PDB file of C-alpha atoms in Angstrom:
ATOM      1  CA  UNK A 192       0.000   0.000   0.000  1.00  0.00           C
ATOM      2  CA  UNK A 193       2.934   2.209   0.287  1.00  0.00           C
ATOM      3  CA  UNK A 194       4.229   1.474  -3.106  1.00  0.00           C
ATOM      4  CA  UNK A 195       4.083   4.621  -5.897  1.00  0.00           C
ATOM      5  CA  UNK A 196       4.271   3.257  -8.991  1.00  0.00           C
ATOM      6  CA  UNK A 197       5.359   5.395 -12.704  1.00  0.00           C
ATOM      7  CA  UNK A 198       5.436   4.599 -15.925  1.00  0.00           C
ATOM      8  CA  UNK A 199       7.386   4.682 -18.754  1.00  0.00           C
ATOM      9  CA  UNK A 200      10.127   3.499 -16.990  1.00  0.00           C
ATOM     10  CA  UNK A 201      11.952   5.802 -20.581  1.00  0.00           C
ATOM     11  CA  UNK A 202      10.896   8.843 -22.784  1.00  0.00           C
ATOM     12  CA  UNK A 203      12.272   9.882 -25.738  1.00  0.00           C
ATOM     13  CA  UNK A 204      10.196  13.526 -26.757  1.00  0.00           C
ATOM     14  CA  UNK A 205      11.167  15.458 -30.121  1.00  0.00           C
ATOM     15  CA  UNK A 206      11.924  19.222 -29.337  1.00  0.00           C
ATOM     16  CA  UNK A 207       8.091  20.991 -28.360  1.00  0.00           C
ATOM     17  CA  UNK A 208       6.518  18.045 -28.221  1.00  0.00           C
ATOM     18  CA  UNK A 209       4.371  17.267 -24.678  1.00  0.00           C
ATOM     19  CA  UNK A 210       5.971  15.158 -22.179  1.00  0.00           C
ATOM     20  CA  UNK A 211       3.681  13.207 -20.195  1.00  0.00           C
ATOM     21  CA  UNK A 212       4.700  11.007 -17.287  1.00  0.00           C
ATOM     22  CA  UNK A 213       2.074   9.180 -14.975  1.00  0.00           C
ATOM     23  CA  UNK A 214       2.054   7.720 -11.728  1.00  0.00           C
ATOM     24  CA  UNK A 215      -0.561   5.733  -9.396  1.00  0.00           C
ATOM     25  CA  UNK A 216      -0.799   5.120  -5.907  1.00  0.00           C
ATOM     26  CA  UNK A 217      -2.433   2.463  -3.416  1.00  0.00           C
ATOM     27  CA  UNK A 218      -2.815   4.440  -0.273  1.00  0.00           C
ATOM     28  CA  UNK A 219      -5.698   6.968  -0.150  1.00  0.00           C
ATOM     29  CA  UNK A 220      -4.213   8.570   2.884  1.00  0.00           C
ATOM     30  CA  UNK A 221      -1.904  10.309   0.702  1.00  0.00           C
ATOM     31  CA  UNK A 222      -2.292  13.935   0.257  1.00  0.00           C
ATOM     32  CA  UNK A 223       0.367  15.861  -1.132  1.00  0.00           C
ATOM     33  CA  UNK A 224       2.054  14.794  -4.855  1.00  0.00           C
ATOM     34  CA  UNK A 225       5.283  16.758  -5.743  1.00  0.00           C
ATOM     35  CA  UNK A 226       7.447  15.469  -8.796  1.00  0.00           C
ATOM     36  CA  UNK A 227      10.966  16.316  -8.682  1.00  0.00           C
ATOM     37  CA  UNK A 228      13.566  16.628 -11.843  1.00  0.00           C
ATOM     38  CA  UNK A 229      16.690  15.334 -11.133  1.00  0.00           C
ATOM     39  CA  UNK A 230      20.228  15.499 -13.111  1.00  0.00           C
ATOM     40  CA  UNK A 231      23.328  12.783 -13.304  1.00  0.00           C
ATOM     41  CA  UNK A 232      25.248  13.363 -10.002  1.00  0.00           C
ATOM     42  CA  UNK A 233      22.643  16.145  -8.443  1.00  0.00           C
ATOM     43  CA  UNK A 234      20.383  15.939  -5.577  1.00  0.00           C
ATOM     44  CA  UNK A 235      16.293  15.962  -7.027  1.00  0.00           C
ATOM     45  CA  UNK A 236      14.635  19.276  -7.022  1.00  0.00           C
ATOM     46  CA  UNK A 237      11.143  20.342  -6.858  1.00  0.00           C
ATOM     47  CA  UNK A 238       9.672  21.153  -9.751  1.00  0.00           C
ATOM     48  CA  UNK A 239       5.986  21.192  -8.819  1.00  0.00           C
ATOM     49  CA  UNK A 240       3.295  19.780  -6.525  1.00  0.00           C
ATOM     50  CA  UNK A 241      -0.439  19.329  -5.831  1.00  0.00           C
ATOM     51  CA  UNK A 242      -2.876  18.380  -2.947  1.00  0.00           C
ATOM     52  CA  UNK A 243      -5.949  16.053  -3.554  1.00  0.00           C
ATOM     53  CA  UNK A 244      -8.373  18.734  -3.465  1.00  0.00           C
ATOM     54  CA  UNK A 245      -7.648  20.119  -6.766  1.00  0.00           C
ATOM     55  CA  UNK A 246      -8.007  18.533 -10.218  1.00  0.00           C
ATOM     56  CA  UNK A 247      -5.045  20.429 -12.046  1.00  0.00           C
ATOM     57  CA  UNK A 248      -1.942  22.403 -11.119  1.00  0.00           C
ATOM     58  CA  UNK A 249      -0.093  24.441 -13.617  1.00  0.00           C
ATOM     59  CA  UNK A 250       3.333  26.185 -13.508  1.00  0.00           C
ATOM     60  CA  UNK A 251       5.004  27.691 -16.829  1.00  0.00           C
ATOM     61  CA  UNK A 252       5.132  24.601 -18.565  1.00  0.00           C
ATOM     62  CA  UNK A 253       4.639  21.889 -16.427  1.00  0.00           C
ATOM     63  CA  UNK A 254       0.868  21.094 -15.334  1.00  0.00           C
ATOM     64  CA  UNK A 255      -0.459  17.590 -12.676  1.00  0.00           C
ATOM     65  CA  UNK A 256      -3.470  16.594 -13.362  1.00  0.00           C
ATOM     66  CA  UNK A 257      -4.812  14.748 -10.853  1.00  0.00           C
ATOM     67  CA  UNK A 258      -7.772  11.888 -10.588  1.00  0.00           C
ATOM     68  CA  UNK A 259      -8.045  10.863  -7.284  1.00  0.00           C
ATOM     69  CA  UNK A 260     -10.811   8.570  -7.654  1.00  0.00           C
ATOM     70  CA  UNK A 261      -8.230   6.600 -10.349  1.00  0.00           C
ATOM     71  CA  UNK A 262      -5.351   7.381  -7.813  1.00  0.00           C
ATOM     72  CA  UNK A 263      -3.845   8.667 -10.772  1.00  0.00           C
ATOM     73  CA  UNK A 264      -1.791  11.756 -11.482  1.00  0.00           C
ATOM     74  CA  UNK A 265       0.211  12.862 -14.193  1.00  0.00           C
ATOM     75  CA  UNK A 266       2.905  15.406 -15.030  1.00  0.00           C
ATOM     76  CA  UNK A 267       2.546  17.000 -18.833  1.00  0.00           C
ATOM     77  CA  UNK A 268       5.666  19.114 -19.927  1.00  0.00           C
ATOM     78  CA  UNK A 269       4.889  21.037 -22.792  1.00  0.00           C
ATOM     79  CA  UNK A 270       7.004  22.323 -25.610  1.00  0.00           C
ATOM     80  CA  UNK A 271       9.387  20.005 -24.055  1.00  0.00           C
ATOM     81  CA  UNK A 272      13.155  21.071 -24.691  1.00  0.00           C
ATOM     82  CA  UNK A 273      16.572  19.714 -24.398  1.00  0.00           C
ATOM     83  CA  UNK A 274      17.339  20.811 -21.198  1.00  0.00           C
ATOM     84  CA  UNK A 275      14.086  19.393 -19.932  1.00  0.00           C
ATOM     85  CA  UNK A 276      16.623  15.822 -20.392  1.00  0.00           C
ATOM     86  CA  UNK A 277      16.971  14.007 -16.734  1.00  0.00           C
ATOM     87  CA  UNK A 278      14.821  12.089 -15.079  1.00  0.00           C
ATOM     88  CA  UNK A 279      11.549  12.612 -13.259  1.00  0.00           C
ATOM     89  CA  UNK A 280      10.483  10.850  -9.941  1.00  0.00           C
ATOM     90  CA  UNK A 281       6.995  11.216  -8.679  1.00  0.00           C
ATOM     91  CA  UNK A 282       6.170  10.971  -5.271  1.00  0.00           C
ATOM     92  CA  UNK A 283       3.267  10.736  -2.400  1.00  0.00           C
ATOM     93  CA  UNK A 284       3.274  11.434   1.367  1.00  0.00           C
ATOM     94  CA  UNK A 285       0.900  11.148   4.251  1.00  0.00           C
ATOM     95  CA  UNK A 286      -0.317  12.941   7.211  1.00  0.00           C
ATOM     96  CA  UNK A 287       2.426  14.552   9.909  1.00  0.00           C
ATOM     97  CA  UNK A 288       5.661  12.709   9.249  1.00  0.00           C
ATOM     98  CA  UNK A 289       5.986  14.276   5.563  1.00  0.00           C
ATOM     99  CA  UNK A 290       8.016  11.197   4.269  1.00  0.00           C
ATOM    100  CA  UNK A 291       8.096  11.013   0.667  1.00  0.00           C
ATOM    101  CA  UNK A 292       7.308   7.511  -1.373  1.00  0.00           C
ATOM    102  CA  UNK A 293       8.903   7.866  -4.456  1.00  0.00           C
ATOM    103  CA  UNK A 294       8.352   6.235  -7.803  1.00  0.00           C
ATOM    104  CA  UNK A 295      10.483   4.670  -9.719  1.00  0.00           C
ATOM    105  CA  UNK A 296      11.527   7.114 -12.202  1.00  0.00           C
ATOM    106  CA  UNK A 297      11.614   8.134 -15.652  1.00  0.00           C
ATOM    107  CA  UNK A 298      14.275   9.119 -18.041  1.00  0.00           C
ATOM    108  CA  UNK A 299      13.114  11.468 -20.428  1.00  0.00           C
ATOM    109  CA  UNK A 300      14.999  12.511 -23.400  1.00  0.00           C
ATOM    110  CA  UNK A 301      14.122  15.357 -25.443  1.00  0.00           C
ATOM    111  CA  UNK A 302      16.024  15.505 -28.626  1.00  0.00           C
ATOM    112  CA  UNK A 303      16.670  18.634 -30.581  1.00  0.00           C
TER     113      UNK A 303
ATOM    114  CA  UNK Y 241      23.895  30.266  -1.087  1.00  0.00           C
ATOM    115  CA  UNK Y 242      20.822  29.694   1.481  1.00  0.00           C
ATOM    116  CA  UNK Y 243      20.233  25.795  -0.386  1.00  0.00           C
ATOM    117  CA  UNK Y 244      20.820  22.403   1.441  1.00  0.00           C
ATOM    118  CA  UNK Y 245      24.479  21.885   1.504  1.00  0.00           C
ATOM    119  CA  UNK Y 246      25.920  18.537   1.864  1.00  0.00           C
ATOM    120  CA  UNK Y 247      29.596  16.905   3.169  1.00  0.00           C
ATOM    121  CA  UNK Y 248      31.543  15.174   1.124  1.00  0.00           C
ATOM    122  CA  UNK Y 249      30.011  14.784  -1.921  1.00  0.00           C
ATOM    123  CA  UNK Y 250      32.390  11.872  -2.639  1.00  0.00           C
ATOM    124  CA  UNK Y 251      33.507   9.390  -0.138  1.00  0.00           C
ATOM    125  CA  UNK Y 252      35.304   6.641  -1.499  1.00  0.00           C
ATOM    126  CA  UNK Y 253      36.002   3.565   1.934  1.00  0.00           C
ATOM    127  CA  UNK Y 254      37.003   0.062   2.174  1.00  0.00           C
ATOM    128  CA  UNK Y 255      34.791  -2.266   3.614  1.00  0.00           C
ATOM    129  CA  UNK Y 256      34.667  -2.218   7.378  1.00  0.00           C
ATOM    130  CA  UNK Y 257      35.586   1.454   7.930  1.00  0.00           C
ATOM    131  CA  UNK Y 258      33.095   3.936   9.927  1.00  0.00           C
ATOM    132  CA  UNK Y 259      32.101   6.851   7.504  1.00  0.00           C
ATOM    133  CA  UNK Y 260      30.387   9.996   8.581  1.00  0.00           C
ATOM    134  CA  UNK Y 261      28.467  12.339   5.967  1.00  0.00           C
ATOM    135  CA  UNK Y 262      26.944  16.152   7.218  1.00  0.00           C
ATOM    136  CA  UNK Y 263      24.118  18.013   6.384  1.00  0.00           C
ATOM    137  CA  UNK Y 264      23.191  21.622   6.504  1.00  0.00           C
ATOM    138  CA  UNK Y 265      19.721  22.748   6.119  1.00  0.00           C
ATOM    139  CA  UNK Y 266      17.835  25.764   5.043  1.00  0.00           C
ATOM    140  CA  UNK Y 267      17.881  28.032   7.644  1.00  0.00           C
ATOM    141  CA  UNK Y 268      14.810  28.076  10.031  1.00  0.00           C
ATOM    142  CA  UNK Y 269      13.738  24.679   8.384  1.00  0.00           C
ATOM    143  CA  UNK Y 270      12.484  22.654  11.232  1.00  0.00           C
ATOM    144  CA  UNK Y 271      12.584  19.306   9.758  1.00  0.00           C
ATOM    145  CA  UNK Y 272      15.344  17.250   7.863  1.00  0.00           C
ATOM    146  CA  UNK Y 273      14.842  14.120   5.973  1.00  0.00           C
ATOM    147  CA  UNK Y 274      17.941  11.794   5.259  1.00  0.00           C
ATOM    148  CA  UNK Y 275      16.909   8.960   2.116  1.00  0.00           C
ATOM    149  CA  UNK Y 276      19.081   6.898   0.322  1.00  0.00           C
ATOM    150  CA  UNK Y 277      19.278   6.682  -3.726  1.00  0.00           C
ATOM    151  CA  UNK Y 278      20.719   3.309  -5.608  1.00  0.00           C
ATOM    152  CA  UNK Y 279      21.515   3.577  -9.036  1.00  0.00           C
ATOM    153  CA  UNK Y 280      18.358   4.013 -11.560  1.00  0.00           C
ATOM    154  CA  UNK Y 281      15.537   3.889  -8.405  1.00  0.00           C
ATOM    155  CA  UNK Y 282      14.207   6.792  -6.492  1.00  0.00           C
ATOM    156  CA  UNK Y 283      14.801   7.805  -3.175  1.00  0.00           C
ATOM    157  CA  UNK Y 284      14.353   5.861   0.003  1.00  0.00           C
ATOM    158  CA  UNK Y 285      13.570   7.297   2.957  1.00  0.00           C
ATOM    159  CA  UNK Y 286      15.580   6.710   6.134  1.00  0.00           C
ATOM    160  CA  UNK Y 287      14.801   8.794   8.942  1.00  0.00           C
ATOM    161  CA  UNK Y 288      14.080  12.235  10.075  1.00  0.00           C
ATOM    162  CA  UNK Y 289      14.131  14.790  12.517  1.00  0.00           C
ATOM    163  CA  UNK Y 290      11.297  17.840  13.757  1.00  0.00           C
ATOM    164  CA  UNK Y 291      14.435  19.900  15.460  1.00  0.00           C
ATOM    165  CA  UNK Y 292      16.598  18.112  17.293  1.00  0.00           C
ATOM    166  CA  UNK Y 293      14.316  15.190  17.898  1.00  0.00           C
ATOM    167  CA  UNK Y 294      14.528  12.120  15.779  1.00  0.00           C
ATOM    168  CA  UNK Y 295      10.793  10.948  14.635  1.00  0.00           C
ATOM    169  CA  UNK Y 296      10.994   8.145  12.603  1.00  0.00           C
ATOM    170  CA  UNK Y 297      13.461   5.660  11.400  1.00  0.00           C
ATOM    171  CA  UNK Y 298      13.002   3.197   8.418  1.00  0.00           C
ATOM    172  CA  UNK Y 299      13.371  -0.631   8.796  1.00  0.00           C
ATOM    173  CA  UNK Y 300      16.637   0.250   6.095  1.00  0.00           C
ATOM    174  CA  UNK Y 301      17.937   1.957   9.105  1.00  0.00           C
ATOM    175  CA  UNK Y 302      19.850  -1.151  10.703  1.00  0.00           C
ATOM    176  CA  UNK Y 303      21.969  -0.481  13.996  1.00  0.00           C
ATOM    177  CA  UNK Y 304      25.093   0.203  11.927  1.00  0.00           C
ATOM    178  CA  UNK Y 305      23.168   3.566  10.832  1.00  0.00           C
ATOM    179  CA  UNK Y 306      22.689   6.243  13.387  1.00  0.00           C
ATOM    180  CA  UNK Y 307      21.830   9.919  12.932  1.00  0.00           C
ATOM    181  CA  UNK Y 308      22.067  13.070  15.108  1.00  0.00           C
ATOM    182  CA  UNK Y 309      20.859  16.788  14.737  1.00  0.00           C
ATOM    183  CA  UNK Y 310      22.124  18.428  17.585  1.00  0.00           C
ATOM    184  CA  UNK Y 311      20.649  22.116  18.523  1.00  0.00           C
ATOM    185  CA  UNK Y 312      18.190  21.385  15.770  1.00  0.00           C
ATOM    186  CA  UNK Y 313      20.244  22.535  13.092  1.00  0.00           C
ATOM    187  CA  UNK Y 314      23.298  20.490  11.028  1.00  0.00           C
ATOM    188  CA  UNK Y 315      22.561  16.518  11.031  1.00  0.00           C
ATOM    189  CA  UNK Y 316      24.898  13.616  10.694  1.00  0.00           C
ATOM    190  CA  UNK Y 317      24.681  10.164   9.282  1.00  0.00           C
ATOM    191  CA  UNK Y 318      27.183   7.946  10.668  1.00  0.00           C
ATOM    192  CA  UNK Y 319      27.719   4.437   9.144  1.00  0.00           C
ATOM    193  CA  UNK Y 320      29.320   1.909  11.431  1.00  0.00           C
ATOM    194  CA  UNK Y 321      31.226  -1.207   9.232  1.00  0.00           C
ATOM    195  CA  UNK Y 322      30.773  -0.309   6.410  1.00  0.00           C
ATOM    196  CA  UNK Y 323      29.342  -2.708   3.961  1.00  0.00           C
ATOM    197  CA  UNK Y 324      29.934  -3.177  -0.217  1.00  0.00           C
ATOM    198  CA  UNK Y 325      25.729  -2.895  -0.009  1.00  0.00           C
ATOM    199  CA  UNK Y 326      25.825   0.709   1.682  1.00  0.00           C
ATOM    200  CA  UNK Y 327      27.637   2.126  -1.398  1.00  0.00           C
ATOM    201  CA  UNK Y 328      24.865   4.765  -2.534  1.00  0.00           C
ATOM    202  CA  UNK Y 329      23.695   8.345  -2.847  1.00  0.00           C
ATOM    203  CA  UNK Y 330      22.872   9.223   0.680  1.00  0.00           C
ATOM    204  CA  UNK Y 331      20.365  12.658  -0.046  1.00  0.00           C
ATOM    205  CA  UNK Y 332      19.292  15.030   2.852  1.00  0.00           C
ATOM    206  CA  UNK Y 333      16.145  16.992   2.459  1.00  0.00           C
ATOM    207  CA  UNK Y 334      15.215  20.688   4.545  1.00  0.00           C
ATOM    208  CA  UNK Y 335      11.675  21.265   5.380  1.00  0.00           C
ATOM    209  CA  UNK Y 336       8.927  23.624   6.197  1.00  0.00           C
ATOM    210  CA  UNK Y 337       5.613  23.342   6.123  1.00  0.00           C
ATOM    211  CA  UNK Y 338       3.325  24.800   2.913  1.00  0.00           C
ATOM    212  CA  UNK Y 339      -0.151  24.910   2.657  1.00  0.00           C
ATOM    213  CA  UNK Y 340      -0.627  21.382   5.153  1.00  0.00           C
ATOM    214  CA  UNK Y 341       1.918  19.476   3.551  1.00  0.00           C
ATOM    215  CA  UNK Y 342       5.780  19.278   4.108  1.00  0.00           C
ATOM    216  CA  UNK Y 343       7.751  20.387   1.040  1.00  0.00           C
ATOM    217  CA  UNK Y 344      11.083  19.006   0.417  1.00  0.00           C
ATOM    218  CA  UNK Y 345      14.328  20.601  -0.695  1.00  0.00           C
ATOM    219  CA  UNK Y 346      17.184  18.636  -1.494  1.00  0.00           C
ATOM    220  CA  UNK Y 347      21.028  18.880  -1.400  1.00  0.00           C
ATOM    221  CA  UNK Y 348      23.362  17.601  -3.461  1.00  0.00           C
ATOM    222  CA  UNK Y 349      23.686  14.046  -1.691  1.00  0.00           C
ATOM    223  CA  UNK Y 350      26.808  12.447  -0.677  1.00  0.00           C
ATOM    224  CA  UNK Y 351      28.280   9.631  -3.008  1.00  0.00           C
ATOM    225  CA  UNK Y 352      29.542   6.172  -1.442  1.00  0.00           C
ATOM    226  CA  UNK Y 353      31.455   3.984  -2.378  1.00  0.00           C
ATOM    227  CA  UNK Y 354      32.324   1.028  -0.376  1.00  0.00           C
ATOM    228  CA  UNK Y 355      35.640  -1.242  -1.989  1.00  0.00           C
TER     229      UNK Y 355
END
């Protein structure tokens, strides 16, 4: 019940073309989402993040949509670029303790 | 720079030796969050501490791991005996609380590599 699972485990975008990376989740005590971009040899950072009460989140180019009756959410980059290349964890955490449940990943490459 | 610093960022030992990795929140941050990356998965989560007081530690915490935050600020990881399985990317995370939820800020993680 703990588990957060993504998909693709690999991306391969052309240059403006949409990105979209999903996730799912077991445990409906979750209530906060943030995805996190991370680079070879760097910690992740935060790229964006939503709560269960809303549907959709957007910031510049990245947007979560979010089905909570699926347990679904999704991150969409669009007019994905080169530098948008690393890899893209999802994530899920309950209540007080904050801890984070992280997916699996995905590598996205975007090529020019 | 007022980001998550952590120390070494490399730390190459032989099997058996004690290593010891530091991490420096954000300022004011109340809560830290050590997790541990292995190569192509995401981060697992280890422990973490609400000032100076340790909360919760993860089953992948064995009693070779301990952690400290003394004065509710810097934290260590110590690993005792090291073993060729600990070699990882050992992340620390400074947190405040946003809108009901905890968000996370990472810093650069400590490599290690056990020979």
């Amino acid at each position: 019940q703990q588990q957060v699972k993504q998909s693709p485990q690999s991306l391969i975008v052309q240059k403006g073309g949409i990105s979209i990376i999903n996730c799912a989740y077991e445990n409906t005590a979750f209530d906060y989402f943030p995805w996190y971009q991370q680079f070879p040899g760097k910690g992740p950072a935060l790229l964006i993040a939503i709560r269960p009460d809303v549907s959709e989140k957007k910031e510049g180019r990245f947007t979560i949509s979010f089905n909570k009756s699926a347990k679904q959410f999704s991150l969409h980059i669009m007019d994905s670029q080169p530098g948008d290349s690393a890899t893209y964890f999802c994530a899920a955490s309950s209540g007080n303790t904050g801890k984070l449940i992280f997916g699996q990943g995905t590598t996205l490459q975007v090529k020019p | 720079d007022t980001g998550v610093s952590q120390d070494p960022r490399h730390k190459i030992t032989k099997r058996g030796q004690n290593v010891t990795f530091r991490c420096d929140p954000i300022s004011e941050h109340n809560r830290l969050y050590w997790y541990r990356q292995t190569l192509g998965q995401g981060p697992e989560f280890l422990t973490y501490f609400q000032n100076e007081a340790q909360l919760e530690k993860s089953r992948l915490l064995s009693d070779r791991f301990s952690a400290e935050r003394p004065k509710g600020s810097f934290s260590t990881l110590e690993i005792q005996r090291t073993e060729q399985g600990d070699s990882a990317m050992y992340l620390c995370a400074s947190s405040h609380r946003t809108d009901g939820a905890y968000e996370q800020y990472f810093g650069p993680g400590t490599r290690l590599t056990v020979t």
